Amino acid sequence: MSAGEGTGTGTHPGTATAPHILDNPAWASLSGAHFAFAEHPGGLRPGTSHPARAARYDPGVSPFAALADPADPRSWADLAALVGGGGVASLAGVLTPPEGWETVGAIEGVQLVDTSLRAEPAPEAVRLGPSDVPEVLALIELTKPGPFLPRTVELGTYLGIRHRGRLIAMAGERLHPPGWTEISAVCTHPGHRGRGLATRLVRAVAAGIRERGEVPFLHTSAANTGAIRLYESIGFTLRRRPFFMAVRAPGNKPAKLP
Protein backbone atom coordinates (compact mmCIF):
# COMPACT_ATOMS: atom_id res chain seq x y z
CA MET A 1 0.00 0.00 0.00
CA SER A 2 1.63 3.29 0.91
CA ALA A 3 5.39 3.67 1.15
CA GLY A 4 6.63 3.72 4.70
CA GLU A 5 8.69 2.19 7.42
CA GLY A 6 9.41 -1.52 7.37
CA THR A 7 12.05 -4.15 7.02
CA GLY A 8 13.44 -5.31 3.73
CA THR A 9 11.96 -2.51 1.65
CA GLY A 10 14.35 -3.12 -1.25
CA THR A 11 15.69 -0.80 -3.92
CA HIS A 12 16.13 -0.93 -7.65
CA PRO A 13 19.48 -2.26 -8.83
CA GLY A 14 22.17 0.41 -8.99
CA THR A 15 20.37 2.91 -6.73
CA ALA A 16 20.57 3.66 -3.03
CA THR A 17 17.17 5.19 -2.29
CA ALA A 18 14.72 4.35 -5.10
CA PRO A 19 11.60 2.77 -3.56
CA HIS A 20 10.37 -0.64 -4.60
CA ILE A 21 6.93 -0.67 -6.21
CA LEU A 22 5.66 -2.90 -3.38
CA ASP A 23 6.42 -0.11 -0.91
CA ASN A 24 3.34 1.65 -2.31
CA PRO A 25 1.22 -0.98 -4.10
CA ALA A 26 -2.15 0.71 -3.57
CA TRP A 27 -0.99 3.88 -5.35
CA ALA A 28 0.60 1.81 -8.12
CA SER A 29 -2.71 -0.05 -8.53
CA LEU A 30 -4.96 3.02 -8.43
CA SER A 31 -2.81 4.85 -10.96
CA GLY A 32 -2.50 1.78 -13.17
CA ALA A 33 -4.50 -1.44 -13.51
CA HIS A 34 -7.24 -0.25 -11.13
CA PHE A 35 -7.58 3.26 -12.54
CA ALA A 36 -11.26 2.59 -13.37
CA PHE A 37 -11.97 2.07 -9.64
CA ALA A 38 -10.11 5.23 -8.52
CA GLU A 39 -11.50 8.44 -7.09
CA HIS A 40 -9.31 11.55 -7.14
CA PRO A 41 -9.70 14.94 -5.41
CA GLY A 42 -11.85 17.33 -7.41
CA GLY A 43 -11.89 14.94 -10.34
CA LEU A 44 -8.18 15.57 -10.99
CA ARG A 45 -6.46 12.89 -13.02
CA PRO A 46 -2.82 11.93 -13.58
CA GLY A 47 -1.41 13.63 -16.66
CA THR A 48 -3.29 16.90 -16.17
CA SER A 49 -1.65 20.24 -15.37
CA HIS A 50 -2.11 19.41 -11.67
CA PRO A 51 -2.06 15.61 -11.45
CA ALA A 52 -3.66 14.13 -8.36
CA ARG A 53 -1.26 13.10 -5.61
CA ALA A 54 -3.82 11.02 -3.69
CA ALA A 55 -6.56 8.58 -4.65
CA ARG A 56 -8.92 6.09 -3.10
CA TYR A 57 -10.95 3.15 -4.29
CA ASP A 58 -14.64 3.51 -5.01
CA PRO A 59 -16.19 2.98 -1.54
CA GLY A 60 -18.13 -0.04 -2.76
CA VAL A 61 -14.94 -1.74 -3.96
CA SER A 62 -12.33 -1.23 -1.24
CA PRO A 63 -11.79 0.99 1.82
CA PHE A 64 -8.18 1.82 0.90
CA ALA A 65 -6.72 5.16 -0.12
CA ALA A 66 -3.16 5.92 -1.18
CA LEU A 67 -0.67 8.77 -1.40
CA ALA A 68 1.70 9.25 -4.31
CA ASP A 69 4.40 10.15 -1.78
CA PRO A 70 3.74 10.17 1.99
CA ALA A 71 6.69 12.59 2.41
CA ASP A 72 5.12 15.15 0.06
CA PRO A 73 2.74 17.71 1.66
CA ARG A 74 0.90 17.96 -1.67
CA SER A 75 -0.14 14.32 -1.35
CA TRP A 76 -1.67 14.99 2.05
CA ALA A 77 -3.38 18.14 0.77
CA ASP A 78 -4.95 16.14 -2.06
CA LEU A 79 -6.02 13.40 0.37
CA ALA A 80 -7.66 16.02 2.60
CA ALA A 81 -9.50 17.42 -0.42
CA LEU A 82 -10.58 13.89 -1.37
CA VAL A 83 -12.01 12.80 2.00
CA GLY A 84 -13.13 16.25 3.21
CA GLY A 85 -12.71 17.83 6.63
CA GLY A 86 -12.95 15.19 9.33
CA GLY A 87 -13.02 12.41 6.73
CA VAL A 88 -11.23 9.12 7.39
CA ALA A 89 -8.81 7.38 5.03
CA SER A 90 -7.36 3.87 5.33
CA LEU A 91 -3.64 3.82 4.48
CA ALA A 92 -0.59 1.68 5.09
CA GLY A 93 3.00 2.44 5.99
CA VAL A 94 2.53 5.98 7.32
CA LEU A 95 3.65 5.83 10.93
CA THR A 96 3.35 9.56 11.66
CA PRO A 97 0.74 11.60 9.75
CA PRO A 98 1.34 15.36 9.38
CA GLU A 99 0.23 17.88 11.97
CA GLY A 100 -3.53 18.19 12.12
CA TRP A 101 -4.19 14.60 11.05
CA GLU A 102 -5.39 12.14 13.69
CA THR A 103 -4.57 8.43 13.77
CA VAL A 104 -7.79 6.65 14.71
CA GLY A 105 -6.55 3.07 14.40
CA ALA A 106 -3.39 1.16 13.51
CA ILE A 107 -2.46 -2.50 13.02
CA GLU A 108 1.01 -3.86 12.33
CA GLY A 109 1.06 -6.02 9.23
CA VAL A 110 3.47 -8.06 7.17
CA GLN A 111 4.05 -8.19 3.44
CA LEU A 112 5.23 -11.48 1.96
CA VAL A 113 6.33 -12.24 -1.61
CA ASP A 114 6.41 -15.46 -3.59
CA THR A 115 9.95 -16.81 -3.78
CA SER A 116 9.40 -20.58 -4.13
CA LEU A 117 5.64 -21.25 -4.17
CA ARG A 118 4.43 -24.28 -6.12
CA ALA A 119 1.57 -22.79 -8.12
CA GLU A 120 -0.97 -25.18 -9.63
CA PRO A 121 -4.66 -25.21 -10.54
CA ALA A 122 -7.28 -26.57 -8.14
CA PRO A 123 -9.75 -28.61 -10.22
CA GLU A 124 -12.42 -28.37 -7.53
CA ALA A 125 -12.26 -24.55 -7.36
CA VAL A 126 -14.96 -22.44 -9.03
CA ARG A 127 -14.79 -18.83 -10.22
CA LEU A 128 -16.74 -16.47 -7.95
CA GLY A 129 -18.65 -13.51 -9.36
CA PRO A 130 -21.27 -10.91 -8.44
CA SER A 131 -24.00 -13.52 -7.95
CA ASP A 132 -21.86 -15.18 -5.24
CA VAL A 133 -21.31 -11.97 -3.25
CA PRO A 134 -23.95 -12.67 -0.53
CA GLU A 135 -22.29 -16.02 0.25
CA VAL A 136 -18.83 -14.46 0.04
CA LEU A 137 -19.75 -11.68 2.46
CA ALA A 138 -21.21 -14.24 4.90
CA LEU A 139 -17.97 -16.25 4.83
CA ILE A 140 -15.92 -13.07 5.24
CA GLU A 141 -18.03 -12.03 8.23
CA LEU A 142 -17.53 -15.45 9.83
CA THR A 143 -13.76 -15.69 9.26
CA LYS A 144 -12.68 -12.01 9.15
CA PRO A 145 -9.64 -12.25 6.83
CA GLY A 146 -9.78 -8.50 6.15
CA PRO A 147 -12.02 -5.94 4.47
CA PHE A 148 -14.23 -7.19 1.65
CA LEU A 149 -17.03 -5.09 0.16
CA PRO A 150 -19.86 -5.84 -2.28
CA ARG A 151 -17.75 -4.95 -5.36
CA THR A 152 -14.33 -6.21 -4.20
CA VAL A 153 -14.87 -9.28 -6.36
CA GLU A 154 -14.43 -7.01 -9.42
CA LEU A 155 -10.75 -6.38 -8.62
CA GLY A 156 -9.54 -9.70 -9.98
CA THR A 157 -10.08 -13.46 -10.05
CA TYR A 158 -11.71 -14.95 -6.95
CA LEU A 159 -11.89 -18.71 -6.53
CA GLY A 160 -13.97 -20.74 -4.10
CA ILE A 161 -14.47 -24.31 -2.97
CA ARG A 162 -17.97 -25.57 -2.22
CA HIS A 163 -19.14 -28.49 -0.08
CA ARG A 164 -22.67 -29.73 -0.81
CA GLY A 165 -23.30 -26.46 -2.60
CA ARG A 166 -22.13 -24.26 0.26
CA LEU A 167 -19.12 -21.94 -0.07
CA ILE A 168 -16.55 -23.10 2.48
CA ALA A 169 -13.26 -21.54 1.34
CA MET A 170 -12.06 -18.77 -0.95
CA ALA A 171 -9.11 -16.67 -2.08
CA GLY A 172 -8.60 -14.06 -4.79
CA GLU A 173 -6.74 -11.10 -6.25
CA ARG A 174 -6.79 -7.56 -4.86
CA LEU A 175 -4.00 -4.99 -5.41
CA HIS A 176 -2.40 -5.08 -8.84
CA PRO A 177 0.76 -2.97 -9.17
CA PRO A 178 2.68 -3.48 -12.42
CA GLY A 179 4.30 -6.92 -12.48
CA TRP A 180 2.66 -8.07 -9.25
CA THR A 181 -0.74 -9.22 -7.95
CA GLU A 182 -1.80 -9.45 -4.33
CA ILE A 183 -3.51 -12.61 -3.09
CA SER A 184 -6.21 -11.65 -0.61
CA ALA A 185 -9.38 -12.78 1.20
CA VAL A 186 -7.89 -16.19 2.01
CA CYS A 187 -10.33 -17.87 4.37
CA THR A 188 -11.90 -21.21 5.27
CA HIS A 189 -15.09 -21.97 7.16
CA PRO A 190 -14.14 -23.07 10.73
CA GLY A 191 -15.89 -26.40 10.23
CA HIS A 192 -13.68 -27.28 7.28
CA ARG A 193 -10.24 -26.21 8.43
CA GLY A 194 -7.30 -28.59 8.55
CA ARG A 195 -7.95 -29.97 5.06
CA GLY A 196 -5.52 -27.74 3.18
CA LEU A 197 -8.27 -25.84 1.34
CA ALA A 198 -6.65 -22.42 1.80
CA THR A 199 -3.32 -23.71 0.53
CA ARG A 200 -4.94 -25.23 -2.56
CA LEU A 201 -6.71 -21.97 -3.33
CA VAL A 202 -3.58 -19.86 -2.81
CA ARG A 203 -1.69 -22.13 -5.20
CA ALA A 204 -4.52 -21.91 -7.74
CA VAL A 205 -4.81 -18.12 -7.60
CA ALA A 206 -1.02 -17.91 -7.86
CA ALA A 207 -1.11 -20.12 -10.96
CA GLY A 208 -3.32 -17.60 -12.71
CA ILE A 209 -1.04 -14.75 -11.65
CA ARG A 210 2.05 -16.59 -12.88
CA GLU A 211 0.36 -17.25 -16.24
CA ARG A 212 0.24 -13.47 -16.75
CA GLY A 213 3.97 -13.25 -16.06
CA GLU A 214 3.39 -11.59 -12.69
CA VAL A 215 4.55 -12.38 -9.16
CA PRO A 216 2.16 -13.09 -6.25
CA PHE A 217 2.44 -11.24 -2.95
CA LEU A 218 0.17 -10.87 0.06
CA HIS A 219 -0.43 -9.06 3.33
CA THR A 220 -1.67 -10.23 6.69
CA SER A 221 -1.65 -9.02 10.27
CA ALA A 222 1.65 -9.40 12.13
CA ALA A 223 -0.37 -10.96 14.94
CA ASN A 224 -1.64 -13.73 12.64
CA THR A 225 1.40 -15.89 13.28
CA GLY A 226 -0.32 -19.10 12.18
CA ALA A 227 -1.06 -17.69 8.74
CA ILE A 228 2.47 -16.30 8.45
CA ARG A 229 3.97 -19.71 9.25
CA LEU A 230 1.70 -21.32 6.66
CA TYR A 231 2.62 -18.82 3.94
CA GLU A 232 6.33 -19.15 4.66
CA SER A 233 6.08 -22.95 4.64
CA ILE A 234 4.61 -22.98 1.12
CA GLY A 235 7.10 -20.56 -0.43
CA PHE A 236 6.44 -16.95 0.60
CA THR A 237 9.16 -14.79 2.16
CA LEU A 238 8.72 -11.85 4.52
CA ARG A 239 9.61 -8.62 2.73
CA ARG A 240 8.53 -5.78 5.03
CA ARG A 241 6.32 -4.82 7.97
CA PRO A 242 3.93 -2.02 7.00
CA PHE A 243 1.42 -0.50 9.41
CA PHE A 244 -2.20 -0.43 8.28
CA MET A 245 -3.92 2.61 9.73
CA ALA A 246 -6.94 4.86 9.60
CA VAL A 247 -6.30 8.61 9.71
CA ARG A 248 -8.75 11.47 10.09
CA ALA A 249 -8.30 14.66 8.07
CA PRO A 250 -8.16 18.06 9.79
CA GLY A 251 -11.42 19.95 10.15
CA ASN A 252 -14.99 18.86 10.60
CA LYS A 253 -17.43 17.20 8.29
CA PRO A 254 -20.16 19.61 7.18
CA ALA A 255 -23.45 18.99 8.93
CA LYS A 256 -25.96 16.95 6.98
CA LEU A 257 -29.08 18.72 5.85
CA PRO A 258 -32.30 17.51 7.47
PDB file of N, CA and C in Angstrom, residues 166-223:
ATOM      1  N   ARG A 166     -22.384 -25.385  -0.628  1.00  0.00           N
ATOM      2  CA  ARG A 166     -22.125 -24.256   0.264  1.00  0.00           C
ATOM      3  C   ARG A 166     -20.674 -23.800   0.126  1.00  0.00           C
ATOM      4  N   LEU A 167     -20.473 -22.492   0.021  1.00  0.00           N
ATOM      5  CA  LEU A 167     -19.122 -21.944  -0.073  1.00  0.00           C
ATOM      6  C   LEU A 167     -18.405 -22.116   1.259  1.00  0.00           C
ATOM      7  N   ILE A 168     -17.250 -22.828   1.226  1.00  0.00           N
ATOM      8  CA  ILE A 168     -16.550 -23.100   2.484  1.00  0.00           C
ATOM      9  C   ILE A 168     -15.129 -22.538   2.508  1.00  0.00           C
ATOM     10  N   ALA A 169     -14.612 -22.098   1.366  1.00  0.00           N
ATOM     11  CA  ALA A 169     -13.259 -21.541   1.337  1.00  0.00           C
ATOM     12  C   ALA A 169     -13.123 -20.662   0.099  1.00  0.00           C
ATOM     13  N   MET A 170     -12.255 -19.657   0.184  1.00  0.00           N
ATOM     14  CA  MET A 170     -12.058 -18.768  -0.950  1.00  0.00           C
ATOM     15  C   MET A 170     -10.717 -18.063  -0.869  1.00  0.00           C
ATOM     16  N   ALA A 171     -10.295 -17.516  -1.988  1.00  0.00           N
ATOM     17  CA  ALA A 171      -9.108 -16.670  -2.077  1.00  0.00           C
ATOM     18  C   ALA A 171      -9.195 -15.948  -3.415  1.00  0.00           C
ATOM     19  N   GLY A 172      -8.526 -14.802  -3.532  1.00  0.00           N
ATOM     20  CA  GLY A 172      -8.601 -14.063  -4.788  1.00  0.00           C
ATOM     21  C   GLY A 172      -7.531 -13.004  -4.916  1.00  0.00           C
ATOM     22  N   GLU A 173      -7.717 -12.129  -5.904  1.00  0.00           N
ATOM     23  CA  GLU A 173      -6.744 -11.097  -6.251  1.00  0.00           C
ATOM     24  C   GLU A 173      -7.269  -9.726  -5.832  1.00  0.00           C
ATOM     25  N   ARG A 174      -6.374  -8.911  -5.260  1.00  0.00           N
ATOM     26  CA  ARG A 174      -6.789  -7.561  -4.864  1.00  0.00           C
ATOM     27  C   ARG A 174      -5.864  -6.539  -5.524  1.00  0.00           C
ATOM     28  N   LEU A 175      -4.868  -6.017  -4.835  1.00  0.00           N
ATOM     29  CA  LEU A 175      -4.002  -4.991  -5.405  1.00  0.00           C
ATOM     30  C   LEU A 175      -3.252  -5.529  -6.626  1.00  0.00           C
ATOM     31  N   HIS A 176      -2.995  -4.633  -7.587  1.00  0.00           N
ATOM     32  CA  HIS A 176      -2.404  -5.084  -8.843  1.00  0.00           C
ATOM     33  C   HIS A 176      -1.408  -4.049  -9.363  1.00  0.00           C
ATOM     34  N   PRO A 177      -0.294  -3.834  -8.633  1.00  0.00           N
ATOM     35  CA  PRO A 177       0.758  -2.970  -9.173  1.00  0.00           C
ATOM     36  C   PRO A 177       1.441  -3.647 -10.355  1.00  0.00           C
ATOM     37  N   PRO A 178       2.069  -2.887 -11.228  1.00  0.00           N
ATOM     38  CA  PRO A 178       2.685  -3.484 -12.418  1.00  0.00           C
ATOM     39  C   PRO A 178       3.652  -4.617 -12.069  1.00  0.00           C
ATOM     40  N   GLY A 179       3.421  -5.777 -12.677  1.00  0.00           N
ATOM     41  CA  GLY A 179       4.301  -6.924 -12.482  1.00  0.00           C
ATOM     42  C   GLY A 179       3.981  -7.781 -11.275  1.00  0.00           C
ATOM     43  N   TRP A 180       2.989  -7.368 -10.482  1.00  0.00           N
ATOM     44  CA  TRP A 180       2.663  -8.075  -9.247  1.00  0.00           C
ATOM     45  C   TRP A 180       1.147  -8.162  -9.092  1.00  0.00           C
ATOM     46  N   THR A 181       0.672  -9.151  -8.347  1.00  0.00           N
ATOM     47  CA  THR A 181      -0.739  -9.218  -7.953  1.00  0.00           C
ATOM     48  C   THR A 181      -0.818  -9.736  -6.527  1.00  0.00           C
ATOM     49  N   GLU A 182      -1.616  -9.057  -5.726  1.00  0.00           N
ATOM     50  CA  GLU A 182      -1.795  -9.448  -4.328  1.00  0.00           C
ATOM     51  C   GLU A 182      -2.853 -10.545  -4.211  1.00  0.00           C
ATOM     52  N   ILE A 183      -2.533 -11.584  -3.459  1.00  0.00           N
ATOM     53  CA  ILE A 183      -3.509 -12.613  -3.092  1.00  0.00           C
ATOM     54  C   ILE A 183      -4.163 -12.183  -1.787  1.00  0.00           C
ATOM     55  N   SER A 184      -5.489 -12.207  -1.755  1.00  0.00           N
ATOM     56  CA  SER A 184      -6.207 -11.652  -0.615  1.00  0.00           C
ATOM     57  C   SER A 184      -7.460 -12.482  -0.317  1.00  0.00           C
ATOM     58  N   ALA A 185      -8.123 -12.139   0.795  1.00  0.00           N
ATOM     59  CA  ALA A 185      -9.383 -12.777   1.203  1.00  0.00           C
ATOM     60  C   ALA A 185      -9.243 -14.293   1.310  1.00  0.00           C
ATOM     61  N   VAL A 186      -8.112 -14.747   1.826  1.00  0.00           N
ATOM     62  CA  VAL A 186      -7.887 -16.185   2.007  1.00  0.00           C
ATOM     63  C   VAL A 186      -8.594 -16.622   3.284  1.00  0.00           C
ATOM     64  N   CYS A 187      -9.588 -17.472   3.165  1.00  0.00           N
ATOM     65  CA  CYS A 187     -10.331 -17.868   4.367  1.00  0.00           C
ATOM     66  C   CYS A 187     -11.015 -19.217   4.155  1.00  0.00           C
ATOM     67  N   THR A 188     -11.244 -19.906   5.267  1.00  0.00           N
ATOM     68  CA  THR A 188     -11.898 -21.215   5.270  1.00  0.00           C
ATOM     69  C   THR A 188     -12.916 -21.251   6.400  1.00  0.00           C
ATOM     70  N   HIS A 189     -14.065 -21.803   6.134  1.00  0.00           N
ATOM     71  CA  HIS A 189     -15.095 -21.974   7.165  1.00  0.00           C
ATOM     72  C   HIS A 189     -14.501 -22.774   8.325  1.00  0.00           C
ATOM     73  N   PRO A 190     -14.742 -22.360   9.580  1.00  0.00           N
ATOM     74  CA  PRO A 190     -14.142 -23.066  10.730  1.00  0.00           C
ATOM     75  C   PRO A 190     -14.422 -24.562  10.750  1.00  0.00           C
ATOM     76  N   GLY A 191     -15.552 -24.981  10.226  1.00  0.00           N
ATOM     77  CA  GLY A 191     -15.894 -26.402  10.233  1.00  0.00           C
ATOM     78  C   GLY A 191     -15.164 -27.223   9.196  1.00  0.00           C
ATOM     79  N   HIS A 192     -14.376 -26.559   8.347  1.00  0.00           N
ATOM     80  CA  HIS A 192     -13.683 -27.282   7.279  1.00  0.00           C
ATOM     81  C   HIS A 192     -12.180 -26.997   7.270  1.00  0.00           C
ATOM     82  N   ARG A 193     -11.665 -26.486   8.362  1.00  0.00           N
ATOM     83  CA  ARG A 193     -10.236 -26.208   8.433  1.00  0.00           C
ATOM     84  C   ARG A 193      -9.447 -27.493   8.669  1.00  0.00           C
ATOM     85  N   GLY A 194      -8.142 -27.432   8.371  1.00  0.00           N
ATOM     86  CA  GLY A 194      -7.298 -28.590   8.547  1.00  0.00           C
ATOM     87  C   GLY A 194      -7.267 -29.525   7.351  1.00  0.00           C
ATOM     88  N   ARG A 195      -7.903 -29.123   6.262  1.00  0.00           N
ATOM     89  CA  ARG A 195      -7.951 -29.972   5.058  1.00  0.00           C
ATOM     90  C   ARG A 195      -7.087 -29.399   3.932  1.00  0.00           C
ATOM     91  N   GLY A 196      -6.386 -28.314   4.198  1.00  0.00           N
ATOM     92  CA  GLY A 196      -5.516 -27.737   3.178  1.00  0.00           C
ATOM     93  C   GLY A 196      -6.250 -26.955   2.106  1.00  0.00           C
ATOM     94  N   LEU A 197      -7.496 -26.549   2.355  1.00  0.00           N
ATOM     95  CA  LEU A 197      -8.274 -25.840   1.338  1.00  0.00           C
ATOM     96  C   LEU A 197      -7.655 -24.486   1.000  1.00  0.00           C
ATOM     97  N   ALA A 198      -7.242 -23.746   2.040  1.00  0.00           N
ATOM     98  CA  ALA A 198      -6.653 -22.421   1.797  1.00  0.00           C
ATOM     99  C   ALA A 198      -5.377 -22.542   0.973  1.00  0.00           C
ATOM    100  N   THR A 199      -4.561 -23.521   1.295  1.00  0.00           N
ATOM    101  CA  THR A 199      -3.318 -23.710   0.533  1.00  0.00           C
ATOM    102  C   THR A 199      -3.610 -24.023  -0.928  1.00  0.00           C
ATOM    103  N   ARG A 200      -4.600 -24.886  -1.181  1.00  0.00           N
ATOM    104  CA  ARG A 200      -4.937 -25.233  -2.565  1.00  0.00           C
ATOM    105  C   ARG A 200      -5.426 -24.006  -3.326  1.00  0.00           C
ATOM    106  N   LEU A 201      -6.202 -23.165  -2.661  1.00  0.00           N
ATOM    107  CA  LEU A 201      -6.711 -21.971  -3.334  1.00  0.00           C
ATOM    108  C   LEU A 201      -5.611 -20.950  -3.572  1.00  0.00           C
ATOM    109  N   VAL A 202      -4.708 -20.777  -2.613  1.00  0.00           N
ATOM    110  CA  VAL A 202      -3.584 -19.859  -2.813  1.00  0.00           C
ATOM    111  C   VAL A 202      -2.744 -20.319  -4.001  1.00  0.00           C
ATOM    112  N   ARG A 203      -2.470 -21.609  -4.075  1.00  0.00           N
ATOM    113  CA  ARG A 203      -1.687 -22.132  -5.201  1.00  0.00           C
ATOM    114  C   ARG A 203      -2.426 -21.890  -6.525  1.00  0.00           C
ATOM    115  N   ALA A 204      -3.750 -22.059  -6.509  1.00  0.00           N
ATOM    116  CA  ALA A 204      -4.524 -21.905  -7.739  1.00  0.00           C
ATOM    117  C   ALA A 204      -4.591 -20.447  -8.183  1.00  0.00           C
ATOM    118  N   VAL A 205      -4.816 -19.540  -7.242  1.00  0.00           N
ATOM    119  CA  VAL A 205      -4.813 -18.123  -7.597  1.00  0.00           C
ATOM    120  C   VAL A 205      -3.429 -17.720  -8.102  1.00  0.00           C
ATOM    121  N   ALA A 206      -2.387 -18.211  -7.434  1.00  0.00           N
ATOM    122  CA  ALA A 206      -1.017 -17.906  -7.857  1.00  0.00           C
ATOM    123  C   ALA A 206      -0.734 -18.433  -9.260  1.00  0.00           C
ATOM    124  N   ALA A 207      -1.320 -19.568  -9.615  1.00  0.00           N
ATOM    125  CA  ALA A 207      -1.105 -20.125 -10.958  1.00  0.00           C
ATOM    126  C   ALA A 207      -1.619 -19.160 -12.015  1.00  0.00           C
ATOM    127  N   GLY A 208      -2.789 -18.568 -11.773  1.00  0.00           N
ATOM    128  CA  GLY A 208      -3.323 -17.596 -12.713  1.00  0.00           C
ATOM    129  C   GLY A 208      -2.460 -16.351 -12.807  1.00  0.00           C
ATOM    130  N   ILE A 209      -1.925 -15.922 -11.669  1.00  0.00           N
ATOM    131  CA  ILE A 209      -1.039 -14.753 -11.649  1.00  0.00           C
ATOM    132  C   ILE A 209       0.235 -15.041 -12.431  1.00  0.00           C
ATOM    133  N   ARG A 210       0.813 -16.210 -12.180  1.00  0.00           N
ATOM    134  CA  ARG A 210       2.051 -16.589 -12.882  1.00  0.00           C
ATOM    135  C   ARG A 210       1.824 -16.684 -14.386  1.00  0.00           C
ATOM    136  N   GLU A 211       0.649 -17.135 -14.809  1.00  0.00           N
ATOM    137  CA  GLU A 211       0.358 -17.253 -16.242  1.00  0.00           C
ATOM    138  C   GLU A 211       0.422 -15.900 -16.937  1.00  0.00           C
ATOM    139  N   ARG A 212       0.163 -14.828 -16.192  1.00  0.00           N
ATOM    140  CA  ARG A 212       0.243 -13.473 -16.751  1.00  0.00           C
ATOM    141  C   ARG A 212       1.664 -12.929 -16.684  1.00  0.00           C
ATOM    142  N   GLY A 213       2.595 -13.711 -16.186  1.00  0.00           N
ATOM    143  CA  GLY A 213       3.969 -13.250 -16.057  1.00  0.00           C
ATOM    144  C   GLY A 213       4.185 -12.346 -14.867  1.00  0.00           C
ATOM    145  N   GLU A 214       3.301 -12.432 -13.877  1.00  0.00           N
ATOM    146  CA  GLU A 214       3.393 -11.588 -12.685  1.00  0.00           C
ATOM    147  C   GLU A 214       3.790 -12.423 -11.464  1.00  0.00           C
ATOM    148  N   VAL A 215       4.103 -11.723 -10.376  1.00  0.00           N
ATOM    149  CA  VAL A 215       4.551 -12.380  -9.155  1.00  0.00           C
ATOM    150  C   VAL A 215       3.512 -12.178  -8.053  1.00  0.00           C
ATOM    151  N   PRO A 216       3.101 -13.234  -7.363  1.00  0.00           N
ATOM    152  CA  PRO A 216       2.156 -13.089  -6.255  1.00  0.00           C
ATOM    153  C   PRO A 216       2.818 -12.480  -5.015  1.00  0.00           C
ATOM    154  N   PHE A 217       2.036 -11.709  -4.273  1.00  0.00           N
ATOM    155  CA  PHE A 217       2.440 -11.244  -2.945  1.00  0.00           C
ATOM    156  C   PHE A 217       1.191 -11.166  -2.096  1.00  0.00           C
ATOM    157  N   LEU A 218       1.345 -10.955  -0.811  1.00  0.00           N
ATOM    158  CA  LEU A 218       0.174 -10.869   0.058  1.00  0.00           C
ATOM    159  C   LEU A 218       0.505 -10.110   1.330  1.00  0.00           C
ATOM    160  N   HIS A 219      -0.548  -9.725   2.035  1.00  0.00           N
ATOM    161  CA  HIS A 219      -0.434  -9.056   3.331  1.00  0.00           C
ATOM    162  C   HIS A 219      -1.271  -9.814   4.355  1.00  0.00           C
ATOM    163  N   THR A 220      -0.860  -9.743   5.596  1.00  0.00           N
ATOM    164  CA  THR A 220      -1.673 -10.227   6.693  1.00  0.00           C
ATOM    165  C   THR A 220      -1.237  -9.489   7.947  1.00  0.00           C
ATOM    166  N   SER A 221      -1.996  -9.650   9.005  1.00  0.00           N
ATOM    167  CA  SER A 221      -1.654  -9.024  10.274  1.00  0.00           C
ATOM    168  C   SER A 221      -0.413  -9.677  10.868  1.00  0.00           C
ATOM    169  N   ALA A 222       0.458  -8.858  11.479  1.00  0.00           N
ATOM    170  CA  ALA A 222       1.649  -9.403  12.126  1.00  0.00           C
ATOM    171  C   ALA A 222       1.279 -10.313  13.289  1.00  0.00           C
ATOM    172  N   ALA A 223       0.075 -10.121  13.833  1.00  0.00           N
ATOM    173  CA  ALA A 223      -0.371 -10.962  14.944  1.00  0.00           C
ATOM    174  C   ALA A 223      -0.876 -12.324  14.477  1.00  0.00           C
TER     175      ALA A 223
END
